[in-house]
Every structure is written in structure tokens, then in C-alpha cells.
PDB file of C-alpha atoms and ligand atoms in Angstrom:
ATOM      1  CA  MET A  75      34.282  -7.921  11.524  1.00 63.00           C
ATOM      2  CA  THR A  76      32.130  -6.487  14.232  1.00 55.00           C
ATOM      3  CA  THR A  77      28.854  -5.095  14.097  1.00 48.00           C
ATOM      4  CA  LYS A  78      30.640  -1.582  15.015  1.00 56.00           C
ATOM      5  CA  THR A  79      32.408  -1.467  11.627  1.00 73.00           C
ATOM      6  CA  LYS A  80      31.031   0.425   9.079  1.00 87.00           C
ATOM      7  CA  PRO A  81      28.564  -0.633   6.471  1.00 94.00           C
ATOM      8  CA  PHE A  82      28.588  -0.497   2.789  1.00 97.00           C
ATOM      9  CA  ILE A  83      26.067   2.001   1.282  1.00 98.00           C
ATOM     10  CA  LEU A  84      24.199   0.988  -1.959  1.00 98.00           C
ATOM     11  CA  HIS A  85      23.536   3.592  -4.519  1.00 98.00           C
ATOM     12  CA  ASN A  86      20.089   4.052  -2.980  1.00 98.00           C
ATOM     13  CA  GLY A  87      21.469   4.892   0.000  1.00 98.00           C
ATOM     14  CA  ILE A  88      20.768   1.389   1.888  1.00 98.00           C
ATOM     15  CA  LYS A  89      23.357   0.484   4.390  1.00 98.00           C
ATOM     16  CA  ILE A  90      24.487  -3.342   4.345  1.00 98.00           C
ATOM     17  CA  PRO A  91      26.320  -4.917   6.914  1.00 97.00           C
ATOM     18  CA  PRO A  92      30.243  -5.288   5.944  1.00 97.00           C
ATOM     19  CA  VAL A  93      30.015  -9.385   6.277  1.00 97.00           C
ATOM     20  CA  GLY A  94      27.261 -11.521   5.358  1.00 98.00           C
ATOM     21  CA  PHE A  95      26.554 -15.162   6.497  1.00 98.00           C
ATOM     22  CA  GLY A  96      26.438 -17.457   3.405  1.00 98.00           C
ATOM     23  CA  THR A  97      23.943 -20.187   3.418  1.00 98.00           C
ATOM     24  CA  TRP A  98      24.434 -22.167   0.371  1.00 96.00           C
ATOM     25  CA  GLN A  99      24.834 -25.939   0.984  1.00 95.00           C
ATOM     26  CA  ILE A 100      23.220 -25.572   4.272  1.00 97.00           C
ATOM     27  CA  PRO A 101      20.083 -28.163   4.422  1.00 96.00           C
ATOM     28  CA  ASN A 102      16.917 -26.541   5.327  1.00 96.00           C
ATOM     29  CA  GLY A 103      15.712 -27.884   8.790  1.00 97.00           C
ATOM     30  CA  ASP A 104      17.249 -27.842  11.838  1.00 97.00           C
ATOM     31  CA  ILE A 105      20.794 -27.299  10.601  1.00 97.00           C
ATOM     32  CA  ALA A 106      19.848 -24.069   8.477  1.00 98.00           C
ATOM     33  CA  TYR A 107      17.582 -22.759  11.440  1.00 98.00           C
ATOM     34  CA  ASN A 108      20.589 -23.573  13.992  1.00 97.00           C
ATOM     35  CA  SER A 109      23.448 -21.845  12.051  1.00 97.00           C
ATOM     36  CA  THR A 110      21.485 -18.912  10.904  1.00 98.00           C
ATOM     37  CA  LEU A 111      20.637 -18.673  14.886  1.00 98.00           C
ATOM     38  CA  SER A 112      24.288 -19.010  15.483  1.00 97.00           C
ATOM     39  CA  ALA A 113      25.237 -16.537  13.142  1.00 98.00           C
ATOM     40  CA  LEU A 114      22.995 -13.871  14.571  1.00 98.00           C
ATOM     41  CA  LYS A 115      23.712 -14.398  17.917  1.00 97.00           C
ATOM     42  CA  ALA A 116      27.498 -14.099  17.127  1.00 97.00           C
ATOM     43  CA  GLY A 117      26.341 -10.565  15.744  1.00 97.00           C
ATOM     44  CA  TYR A 118      25.920 -10.817  11.737  1.00 98.00           C
ATOM     45  CA  ARG A 119      23.094  -8.675  10.762  1.00 98.00           C
ATOM     46  CA  HIS A 120      23.110  -9.936   7.318  1.00 98.00           C
ATOM     47  CA  ILE A 121      22.448 -13.282   5.896  1.00 98.00           C
ATOM     48  CA  ASP A 122      22.330 -14.657   2.415  1.00 98.00           C
ATOM     49  CA  THR A 123      20.219 -17.097   0.922  1.00 98.00           C
ATOM     50  CA  ALA A 124      18.273 -18.129  -2.075  1.00 98.00           C
ATOM     51  CA  LEU A 125      15.163 -19.676  -3.476  1.00 98.00           C
ATOM     52  CA  ALA A 126      17.168 -22.317  -5.149  1.00 98.00           C
ATOM     53  CA  TYR A 127      19.455 -23.171  -2.000  1.00 98.00           C
ATOM     54  CA  GLY A 128      16.084 -24.452  -0.701  1.00 98.00           C
ATOM     55  CA  ASN A 129      16.516 -23.092   2.928  1.00 98.00           C
ATOM     56  CA  GLU A 130      14.717 -19.936   2.629  1.00 98.00           C
ATOM     57  CA  GLU A 131      12.241 -21.304   5.402  1.00 98.00           C
ATOM     58  CA  SER A 132      14.607 -22.168   8.156  1.00 98.00           C
ATOM     59  CA  VAL A 133      16.671 -18.848   7.483  1.00 98.00           C
ATOM     60  CA  GLY A 134      13.374 -17.001   7.750  1.00 98.00           C
ATOM     61  CA  ARG A 135      12.317 -18.643  10.679  1.00 98.00           C
ATOM     62  CA  ALA A 136      15.588 -18.018  12.504  1.00 98.00           C
ATOM     63  CA  VAL A 137      15.436 -14.213  11.551  1.00 98.00           C
ATOM     64  CA  ARG A 138      12.112 -14.224  13.185  1.00 98.00           C
ATOM     65  CA  ASP A 139      12.690 -16.353  16.243  1.00 98.00           C
ATOM     66  CA  SER A 140      16.116 -14.311  16.916  1.00 98.00           C
ATOM     67  CA  GLY A 141      14.444 -11.320  18.834  1.00 97.00           C
ATOM     68  CA  ILE A 142      16.370  -8.913  17.021  1.00 98.00           C
ATOM     69  CA  ARG A 143      14.341  -6.312  15.524  1.00 98.00           C
ATOM     70  CA  ARG A 144      13.721  -6.858  11.590  1.00 98.00           C
ATOM     71  CA  ASN A 145      15.316  -3.529  10.606  1.00 97.00           C
ATOM     72  CA  GLU A 146      18.677  -4.657  12.118  1.00 97.00           C
ATOM     73  CA  ILE A 147      18.936  -7.586  10.042  1.00 98.00           C
ATOM     74  CA  PHE A 148      19.633  -7.529   6.149  1.00 98.00           C
ATOM     75  CA  VAL A 149      18.141 -10.648   4.154  1.00 98.00           C
ATOM     76  CA  THR A 150      19.112 -11.409   0.760  1.00 98.00           C
ATOM     77  CA  SER A 151      17.423 -13.962  -1.619  1.00 98.00           C
ATOM     78  CA  LYS A 152      17.628 -14.527  -5.446  1.00 98.00           C
ATOM     79  CA  LEU A 153      15.558 -15.581  -8.286  1.00 98.00           C
ATOM     80  CA  PRO A 154      16.532 -18.812  -9.527  1.00 98.00           C
ATOM     81  CA  ALA A 155      18.851 -19.014 -12.266  1.00 98.00           C
ATOM     82  CA  GLU A 156      16.536 -21.097 -14.280  1.00 98.00           C
ATOM     83  CA  VAL A 157      13.599 -18.467 -14.155  1.00 98.00           C
ATOM     84  CA  LYS A 158      13.796 -16.749 -17.347  1.00 98.00           C
ATOM     85  CA  SER A 159      10.553 -14.871 -17.846  1.00 98.00           C
ATOM     86  CA  TYR A 160       8.956 -11.929 -16.499  1.00 98.00           C
ATOM     87  CA  ASP A 161       6.004 -14.079 -15.043  1.00 98.00           C
ATOM     88  CA  GLY A 162       7.860 -16.737 -13.848  1.00 98.00           C
ATOM     89  CA  ALA A 163       9.951 -14.261 -12.051  1.00 98.00           C
ATOM     90  CA  LEU A 164       6.777 -12.377 -10.385  1.00 98.00           C
ATOM     91  CA  ILE A 165       5.823 -15.969  -9.110  1.00 98.00           C
ATOM     92  CA  SER A 166       9.154 -16.910  -7.612  1.00 98.00           C
ATOM     93  CA  ILE A 167       8.955 -13.859  -5.709  1.00 98.00           C
ATOM     94  CA  GLU A 168       6.015 -14.526  -4.283  1.00 98.00           C
ATOM     95  CA  LYS A 169       7.405 -18.188  -3.255  1.00 98.00           C
ATOM     96  CA  THR A 170      10.424 -16.360  -1.695  1.00 98.00           C
ATOM     97  CA  ILE A 171       8.483 -13.780   0.277  1.00 98.00           C
ATOM     98  CA  LYS A 172       6.122 -16.895   1.345  1.00 98.00           C
ATOM     99  CA  ASN A 173       8.935 -18.903   2.348  1.00 98.00           C
ATOM    100  CA  ILE A 174      10.917 -16.508   4.614  1.00 98.00           C
ATOM    101  CA  GLY A 175       7.718 -15.163   6.152  1.00 98.00           C
ATOM    102  CA  LEU A 176       9.345 -11.830   6.106  1.00 97.00           C
ATOM    103  CA  GLU A 177       7.083  -8.799   5.262  1.00 97.00           C
ATOM    104  CA  TYR A 178       9.808  -7.766   2.970  1.00 98.00           C
ATOM    105  CA  ILE A 179      13.510  -8.366   2.136  1.00 98.00           C
ATOM    106  CA  ASP A 180      16.470  -6.317   1.931  1.00 98.00           C
ATOM    107  CA  LEU A 181      18.115  -7.396  -1.310  1.00 98.00           C
ATOM    108  CA  TYR A 182      16.655  -9.209  -4.156  1.00 99.00           C
ATOM    109  CA  LEU A 183      19.264 -10.911  -7.057  1.00 99.00           C
ATOM    110  CA  ILE A 184      19.081 -12.521 -10.195  1.00 98.00           C
ATOM    111  CA  HIS A 185      20.801 -15.336  -8.985  1.00 98.00           C
ATOM    112  CA  ALA A 186      22.923 -16.046 -12.471  1.00 98.00           C
ATOM    113  CA  PRO A 187      22.597 -14.732 -15.918  1.00 98.00           C
ATOM    114  CA  TRP A 188      21.959 -18.365 -17.391  1.00 98.00           C
ATOM    115  CA  PRO A 189      20.320 -21.408 -16.250  1.00 98.00           C
ATOM    116  CA  TRP A 190      23.017 -23.329 -14.456  1.00 97.00           C
ATOM    117  CA  SER A 191      22.528 -26.551 -16.828  1.00 97.00           C
ATOM    118  CA  GLN A 192      23.383 -23.666 -19.807  1.00 97.00           C
ATOM    119  CA  LYS A 193      26.204 -21.624 -18.262  1.00 97.00           C
ATOM    120  CA  GLY A 194      27.484 -18.935 -20.629  1.00 95.00           C
ATOM    121  CA  LYS A 195      24.281 -19.169 -22.811  1.00 96.00           C
ATOM    122  CA  ASP A 196      23.251 -15.723 -24.140  1.00 97.00           C
ATOM    123  CA  CYS A 197      19.972 -14.861 -22.080  1.00 98.00           C
ATOM    124  CA  THR A 198      20.410 -10.946 -22.430  1.00 98.00           C
ATOM    125  CA  LYS A 199      16.588 -10.523 -24.074  1.00 98.00           C
ATOM    126  CA  GLU A 200      15.252 -12.755 -21.244  1.00 98.00           C
ATOM    127  CA  ASN A 201      17.450 -11.128 -18.413  1.00 98.00           C
ATOM    128  CA  ILE A 202      16.275  -7.436 -19.661  1.00 98.00           C
ATOM    129  CA  ALA A 203      12.767  -8.716 -19.361  1.00 98.00           C
ATOM    130  CA  ILE A 204      13.244 -10.325 -15.892  1.00 98.00           C
ATOM    131  CA  TRP A 205      15.084  -6.645 -14.863  1.00 98.00           C
ATOM    132  CA  LYS A 206      11.533  -5.255 -15.256  1.00 98.00           C
ATOM    133  CA  ALA A 207       9.974  -7.623 -12.544  1.00 98.00           C
ATOM    134  CA  MET A 208      12.801  -7.058 -10.284  1.00 98.00           C
ATOM    135  CA  GLU A 209      12.222  -3.053 -10.581  1.00 98.00           C
ATOM    136  CA  LYS A 210       8.361  -3.765  -9.990  1.00 98.00           C
ATOM    137  CA  PHE A 211       9.574  -5.710  -6.865  1.00 98.00           C
ATOM    138  CA  TYR A 212      11.717  -2.723  -5.943  1.00 98.00           C
ATOM    139  CA  GLU A 213       8.925   0.122  -6.422  1.00 98.00           C
ATOM    140  CA  SER A 214       6.690  -2.421  -4.359  1.00 98.00           C
ATOM    141  CA  GLY A 215       8.774  -1.762  -1.452  1.00 98.00           C
ATOM    142  CA  ARG A 216       8.828  -5.380  -0.512  1.00 98.00           C
ATOM    143  CA  THR A 217      12.613  -5.621  -1.331  1.00 98.00           C
ATOM    144  CA  LYS A 218      14.910  -2.677  -0.156  1.00 98.00           C
ATOM    145  CA  SER A 219      17.384  -3.029  -3.113  1.00 98.00           C
ATOM    146  CA  ILE A 220      18.044  -5.365  -6.134  1.00 99.00           C
ATOM    147  CA  GLY A 221      20.697  -6.555  -7.936  1.00 99.00           C
ATOM    148  CA  ILE A 222      22.461  -9.501  -9.926  1.00 99.00           C
ATOM    149  CA  SER A 223      24.804 -12.126  -9.543  1.00 98.00           C
ATOM    150  CA  ASN A 224      27.529 -13.951 -11.299  1.00 98.00           C
ATOM    151  CA  PHE A 225      27.030 -11.718 -13.864  1.00 98.00           C
ATOM    152  CA  ASN A 226      30.251 -10.922 -16.110  1.00 98.00           C
ATOM    153  CA  VAL A 227      30.953  -7.155 -17.954  1.00 98.00           C
ATOM    154  CA  ASN A 228      28.596  -8.011 -21.139  1.00 98.00           C
ATOM    155  CA  ASP A 229      25.628  -9.229 -18.771  1.00 98.00           C
ATOM    156  CA  THR A 230      25.695  -6.326 -16.272  1.00 98.00           C
ATOM    157  CA  ASN A 231      26.073  -3.522 -19.552  1.00 98.00           C
ATOM    158  CA  ALA A 232      22.762  -5.299 -21.013  1.00 98.00           C
ATOM    159  CA  ILE A 233      21.045  -4.403 -17.836  1.00 98.00           C
ATOM    160  CA  LEU A 234      22.563  -1.068 -17.287  1.00 98.00           C
ATOM    161  CA  ASP A 235      22.013  -0.204 -20.809  1.00 98.00           C
ATOM    162  CA  SER A 236      18.097  -0.858 -20.466  1.00 98.00           C
ATOM    163  CA  CYS A 237      17.305  -0.381 -16.864  1.00 98.00           C
ATOM    164  CA  ARG A 238      15.271   2.139 -14.905  1.00 98.00           C
ATOM    165  CA  ILE A 239      16.738   1.090 -11.884  1.00 98.00           C
ATOM    166  CA  LYS A 240      20.289   0.346 -12.032  1.00 98.00           C
ATOM    167  CA  PRO A 241      21.468  -3.118  -9.775  1.00 98.00           C
ATOM    168  CA  MET A 242      22.942  -2.203  -6.298  1.00 98.00           C
ATOM    169  CA  VAL A 243      24.972  -5.357  -6.074  1.00 98.00           C
ATOM    170  CA  ASN A 244      26.552  -8.061  -8.198  1.00 98.00           C
ATOM    171  CA  GLN A 245      27.242 -11.060  -6.069  1.00 98.00           C
ATOM    172  CA  ILE A 246      30.230 -13.086  -7.677  1.00 98.00           C
ATOM    173  CA  LYS A 247      32.980 -15.669  -6.657  1.00 98.00           C
ATOM    174  CA  MET A 248      35.748 -14.513  -5.001  1.00 98.00           C
ATOM    175  CA  HIS A 249      38.876 -15.742  -3.253  1.00 98.00           C
ATOM    176  CA  ILE A 250      42.642 -15.444  -3.326  1.00 98.00           C
ATOM    177  CA  GLY A 251      43.691 -16.462  -6.488  1.00 97.00           C
ATOM    178  CA  HIS A 252      40.174 -15.725  -8.320  1.00 97.00           C
ATOM    179  CA  MET A 253      39.578 -11.988  -7.555  1.00 97.00           C
ATOM    180  CA  GLN A 254      37.600 -11.331 -11.305  1.00 97.00           C
ATOM    181  CA  GLU A 255      39.233  -8.102 -11.542  1.00 97.00           C
ATOM    182  CA  GLU A 256      37.273  -7.150 -14.564  1.00 98.00           C
ATOM    183  CA  ILE A 257      34.029  -7.433 -13.647  1.00 98.00           C
ATOM    184  CA  SER A 258      34.709  -6.386 -10.006  1.00 98.00           C
ATOM    185  CA  GLY A 259      36.489  -2.868 -11.404  1.00 98.00           C
ATOM    186  CA  HIS A 260      33.555  -2.490 -13.817  1.00 98.00           C
ATOM    187  CA  CYS A 261      31.044  -2.655 -11.023  1.00 98.00           C
ATOM    188  CA  ARG A 262      32.830  -0.312  -9.032  1.00 97.00           C
ATOM    189  CA  MET A 263      33.109   2.179 -11.848  1.00 98.00           C
ATOM    190  CA  ASN A 264      29.171   2.034 -12.080  1.00 98.00           C
ATOM    191  CA  ASP A 265      28.426   2.356  -8.522  1.00 98.00           C
ATOM    192  CA  ILE A 266      27.550  -1.264  -7.908  1.00 98.00           C
ATOM    193  CA  LEU A 267      28.892  -3.146  -4.549  1.00 98.00           C
ATOM    194  CA  VAL A 268      30.714  -6.273  -5.351  1.00 98.00           C
ATOM    195  CA  GLU A 269      29.710  -9.153  -2.924  1.00 98.00           C
ATOM    196  CA  GLY A 270      32.019 -12.014  -2.825  1.00 98.00           C
ATOM    197  CA  TYR A 271      30.628 -15.420  -2.207  1.00 98.00           C
ATOM    198  CA  SER A 272      32.831 -18.478  -1.349  1.00 98.00           C
ATOM    199  CA  PRO A 273      35.725 -16.522   0.075  1.00 98.00           C
ATOM    200  CA  LEU A 274      37.206 -19.918   1.283  1.00 98.00           C
ATOM    201  CA  ALA A 275      37.014 -21.293  -2.041  1.00 97.00           C
ATOM    202  CA  THR A 276      34.665 -23.475  -0.577  1.00 96.00           C
ATOM    203  CA  GLY A 277      37.128 -24.745   1.892  1.00 95.00           C
ATOM    204  CA  ALA A 278      39.735 -25.202  -1.101  1.00 95.00           C
ATOM    205  CA  ILE A 279      41.813 -22.351   0.323  1.00 94.00           C
ATOM    206  CA  LEU A 280      42.175 -23.523   3.981  1.00 96.00           C
ATOM    207  CA  LYS A 281      44.656 -26.155   3.160  1.00 94.00           C
ATOM    208  CA  ASN A 282      47.335 -23.442   1.138  1.00 96.00           C
ATOM    209  CA  LYS A 283      50.699 -23.314   2.914  1.00 96.00           C
ATOM    210  CA  ASP A 284      51.552 -19.869   1.403  1.00 96.00           C
ATOM    211  CA  ILE A 285      48.398 -18.301   2.796  1.00 97.00           C
ATOM    212  CA  ALA A 286      48.651 -20.119   6.105  1.00 98.00           C
ATOM    213  CA  ASP A 287      52.328 -18.373   6.249  1.00 97.00           C
ATOM    214  CA  ILE A 288      50.713 -14.908   5.950  1.00 98.00           C
ATOM    215  CA  ALA A 289      47.964 -15.337   8.238  1.00 98.00           C
ATOM    216  CA  ALA A 290      50.052 -17.186  11.167  1.00 98.00           C
ATOM    217  CA  LYS A 291      52.296 -13.610  10.938  1.00 97.00           C
ATOM    218  CA  TYR A 292      48.940 -11.816  12.052  1.00 98.00           C
ATOM    219  CA  GLY A 293      47.901 -14.736  14.552  1.00 98.00           C
ATOM    220  CA  LYS A 294      44.479 -15.106  12.570  1.00 98.00           C
ATOM    221  CA  SER A 295      43.490 -18.295  10.777  1.00 98.00           C
ATOM    222  CA  VAL A 296      43.374 -19.023   7.332  1.00 98.00           C
ATOM    223  CA  ALA A 297      39.891 -18.494   7.183  1.00 98.00           C
ATOM    224  CA  GLN A 298      40.172 -14.964   8.928  1.00 98.00           C
ATOM    225  CA  LEU A 299      43.097 -14.086   6.613  1.00 98.00           C
ATOM    226  CA  SER A 300      40.939 -14.872   3.447  1.00 98.00           C
ATOM    227  CA  ILE A 301      37.681 -13.162   4.379  1.00 98.00           C
ATOM    228  CA  ARG A 302      39.818 -10.002   5.408  1.00 97.00           C
ATOM    229  CA  TYR A 303      41.470  -9.829   2.172  1.00 98.00           C
ATOM    230  CA  VAL A 304      38.217  -9.822   0.305  1.00 98.00           C
ATOM    231  CA  PHE A 305      37.086  -6.865   2.542  1.00 97.00           C
ATOM    232  CA  GLN A 306      40.458  -4.897   2.090  1.00 96.00           C
ATOM    233  CA  LYS A 307      39.839  -5.433  -1.837  1.00 97.00           C
ATOM    234  CA  GLY A 308      36.599  -3.589  -1.691  1.00 96.00           C
ATOM    235  CA  ALA A 309      34.019  -6.473  -1.946  1.00 98.00           C
ATOM    236  CA  LEU A 310      31.388  -7.589   0.845  1.00 98.00           C
ATOM    237  CA  PRO A 311      32.676 -11.273   1.843  1.00 98.00           C
ATOM    238  CA  LEU A 312      29.617 -14.029   2.296  1.00 98.00           C
ATOM    239  CA  PRO A 313      31.625 -16.747   4.303  1.00 98.00           C
ATOM    240  CA  LYS A 314      29.533 -20.230   4.705  1.00 96.00           C
ATOM    241  CA  SER A 315      29.769 -22.412   7.881  1.00 95.00           C
ATOM    242  CA  THR A 316      27.544 -24.762   9.736  1.00 94.00           C
ATOM    243  CA  HIS A 317      30.003 -24.599  12.828  1.00 96.00           C
ATOM    244  CA  PRO A 318      29.227 -22.080  15.582  1.00 95.00           C
ATOM    245  CA  GLU A 319      33.133 -21.563  16.507  1.00 97.00           C
ATOM    246  CA  TYR A 320      34.074 -21.104  12.653  1.00 97.00           C
ATOM    247  CA  ILE A 321      30.822 -18.810  12.248  1.00 96.00           C
ATOM    248  CA  VAL A 322      32.221 -16.532  15.341  1.00 96.00           C
ATOM    249  CA  GLN A 323      35.682 -16.781  14.075  1.00 97.00           C
ATOM    250  CA  ASN A 324      34.668 -15.583  10.731  1.00 97.00           C
ATOM    251  CA  LEU A 325      33.182 -12.379  11.853  1.00 96.00           C
ATOM    252  CA  ASP A 326      36.208 -11.453  14.075  1.00 96.00           C
ATOM    253  CA  VAL A 327      38.456  -9.751  11.257  1.00 96.00           C
ATOM    254  CA  ASP A 328      39.071  -6.500  12.399  1.00 95.00           C
ATOM    255  CA  PHE A 329      42.621  -6.507  11.384  1.00 96.00           C
ATOM    256  CA  GLU A 330      44.809  -4.933   8.654  1.00 96.00           C
ATOM    257  CA  ILE A 331      46.639  -6.789   6.254  1.00 97.00           C
ATOM    258  CA  THR A 332      49.594  -4.434   5.148  1.00 98.00           C
ATOM    259  CA  ILE A 333      49.845  -3.453   1.552  1.00 98.00           C
ATOM    260  CA  ASP A 334      52.772  -5.706   0.697  1.00 98.00           C
ATOM    261  CA  ASP A 335      50.962  -9.029   2.325  1.00 98.00           C
ATOM    262  CA  ILE A 336      48.295  -7.780  -0.130  1.00 98.00           C
ATOM    263  CA  ARG A 337      50.315  -7.648  -3.039  1.00 98.00           C
ATOM    264  CA  TYR A 338      51.725 -10.733  -2.139  1.00 98.00           C
ATOM    265  CA  LEU A 339      48.340 -12.590  -1.816  1.00 98.00           C
ATOM    266  CA  ASP A 340      47.141 -11.002  -5.228  1.00 97.00           C
ATOM    267  CA  SER A 341      50.325 -12.619  -6.891  1.00 96.00           C
ATOM    268  CA  LEU A 342      48.911 -16.307  -5.713  1.00 95.00           C
ATOM    269  CA  THR A 343      46.796 -18.317  -8.348  1.00 83.00           C
TER     270      THR A 343
HETATM  271  P1  A2P B 145      31.396 -26.005   7.690  1.00 78.62           P
HETATM  272  O1  A2P B 145      30.469 -25.548   6.557  1.00 78.62           O
HETATM  273  O2  A2P B 145      31.415 -27.483   7.813  1.00 78.62           O
HETATM  274  O3  A2P B 145      31.652 -25.387   8.958  1.00 78.62           O
HETATM  275  P2  A2P B 145      33.075 -20.701   1.614  1.00 78.62           P
HETATM  276  O4  A2P B 145      32.660 -19.696   2.864  1.00 78.62           O
HETATM  277  O5  A2P B 145      34.270 -20.281   0.573  1.00 78.62           O
HETATM  278  O6  A2P B 145      31.960 -21.457   0.833  1.00 78.62           O
HETATM  279  O7  A2P B 145      33.652 -22.101   2.360  1.00 78.62           O
HETATM  280  C1  A2P B 145      33.015 -22.623   3.171  1.00 78.62           C
HETATM  281  C2  A2P B 145      33.717 -23.930   3.720  1.00 78.62           C
HETATM  282  O8  A2P B 145      34.599 -23.645   4.807  1.00 78.62           O
HETATM  283  C3  A2P B 145      32.744 -24.637   4.470  1.00 78.62           C
HETATM  284  O9  A2P B 145      33.033 -26.337   4.282  1.00 78.62           O
HETATM  285  C4  A2P B 145      32.884 -24.681   5.867  1.00 78.62           C
HETATM  286  O10 A2P B 145      32.822 -25.473   6.791  1.00 78.62           O
HETATM  287  C5  A2P B 145      34.667 -24.296   5.780  1.00 78.62           C
HETATM  288  N1  A2P B 145      34.732 -22.915   6.771  1.00 78.62           N
HETATM  289  C6  A2P B 145      34.006 -21.884   7.095  1.00 78.62           C
HETATM  290  N2  A2P B 145      34.603 -21.067   7.833  1.00 78.62           N
HETATM  291  C7  A2P B 145      35.904 -21.966   8.422  1.00 78.62           C
HETATM  292  C8  A2P B 145      36.779 -21.615   9.550  1.00 78.62           C
HETATM  293  N3  A2P B 145      36.832 -20.812   9.901  1.00 78.62           N
HETATM  294  N4  A2P B 145      37.594 -22.664   9.644  1.00 78.62           N
HETATM  295  C9  A2P B 145      37.743 -23.963   8.800  1.00 78.62           C
HETATM  296  N5  A2P B 145      36.826 -24.027   8.023  1.00 78.62           N
HETATM  297  C10 A2P B 145      35.785 -23.136   7.594  1.00 78.62           C
END
């Protein structure tokens, strides 16, 4: 998507560029620094990192060195899934701000409702406590918005039922064949923007012959079709790449997939 494409608007009025550059699995140091700089040069104005990715330092340095005005770049980071206490959250927030080296970030997410080693564990009480730290961070002005990631309907409702400030975003895994309709619909109903990470299924989708046939009709790559599909389904895609040519290509998705083709892609598993 070009920088001219309309941004999404969060429920607190903050604008968020419609495609983000995902940095999961990009190693800290030169690779994360150069990839982020390539993305900014290519026109991305939205970079997604996390304390758990270990690359906040390089991502932040690239943002600072880019020469682009700070208020033109949207930077997201995340509270590690393992941190499940109010005090722990406040400590993590300070780590992220220090690593990134920016006065503020634009979006801060709870990375997951449970520690990765205990996927599915009920951490409702802990998440409610953490959300208070998220609200405090938001009210300090050092993050412009707050949200959740990998939350299902129950996890989301627990926050909605107890919060003062509603989450603005839920970032979930989304790609053709894995659109998570239940939670996406629930978020839309509650004015929570859905962001889709791994829109290429971390690369697995690229070999799919059915998707390749549709992409060819538009003269686009499988990656471009897959990113555009997530966008046309109402979510904000976060493609990841370390190759400058892919980085450029993944933003060049200003085309329209027909309703019939969307339906066909919906039917793929
Ligand atoms: P690489 O990082 O080596 O450039 P996802 O966004 O679903 O996590 O997928 C990321 C994977 O897809 C990475 O392996 C990335 O490769 C690869 N990838 C990203 N964009 C493209 C593209 N336009 N063409 C081919 N592969 C791509």
C-alpha cells in the first residue's frame, strides 16, 4: 500500500498506517537495523517490534537515523507474554522505552494472554491487573495507544468488562485459510482494530498453487495477493521480510481483489 492509502483510525482518534513492517524473527544488530531502514525508505511508516523479539534497540536506532520526522512514523512494541504482574509490566515498559530510545511509542500491546510455555492457561486475573499498568502508561502520554495480542473472545471480554480505557487493537495471526473470524468479528463489534501478523503464514503460503493462480490474474505475487486479502478483510497486515526487494513489493498492494476471488480465497483452508 502506498503512503497515500487512507490510514485506519483507532477509537481514540489516532491514525495508524494501513500496512506495518513486521520484525518478528529479525535478529538484532545490522539485519534489524538495515531491514527497518529499508522499510522506511520504501515508504512504510509503521514498524512493529516487541521486547521479546530482542530487536527493539536496532529498530529504534533505524527510526531515529531515518531522518523522517518522529510524528510521521508509527512504532509498536509489546509487553512480553511471560510478564503477568502489574509491577513487572511497569518494569518492562521502562525497558522498552530505553531500548527503543524514543520519547514515546505509538502502540503498546500485551503480547499474549498467557506465557508462551503455558498456552491456553487462564490468566484472567493477571491480565486485568496488567491492563491497569497499560492504562497508566497510556495516561502518561508515553504511548499513544494500547491494546492486546493473541487474545480470544473470552480474554478480550475480561478486559472489556473491567477496563477504564478500552483496547484499541488486537493483533492476531491472520492469513488465507486462517482468518480467525470469531475473534475478528468480536473485535470489529467492539471498535477494536484487528492487526494480522504472519499474513504469509511465515512463508508457508508462498508455495500454494491455488493462491498463485489467483495472484497471476492480477499480475501480482502470492505475497502481494495475500497481504491485500488481509487488508480487504478489514484487518491491518504486518508482513515481515529482510530482503529489500520483498520489502518494497509488500507495500505495493494498491489493487482490488474482486468479491468472487475473495470468496474463493475464503474457501481455501
Ligand atoms: P525473508 O524474511 O527472508 O525476506 P510473514 O510475514 O507471514 O511472517 O512471512 C515472512 C516470510 O515470508 C519470511 O520468510 C520472508 O522472507 C518471506 N517473504 C516476505 N515477503 C516476501 C515476498 N514478497 N516474496 C517472497 N517471500 C517473502
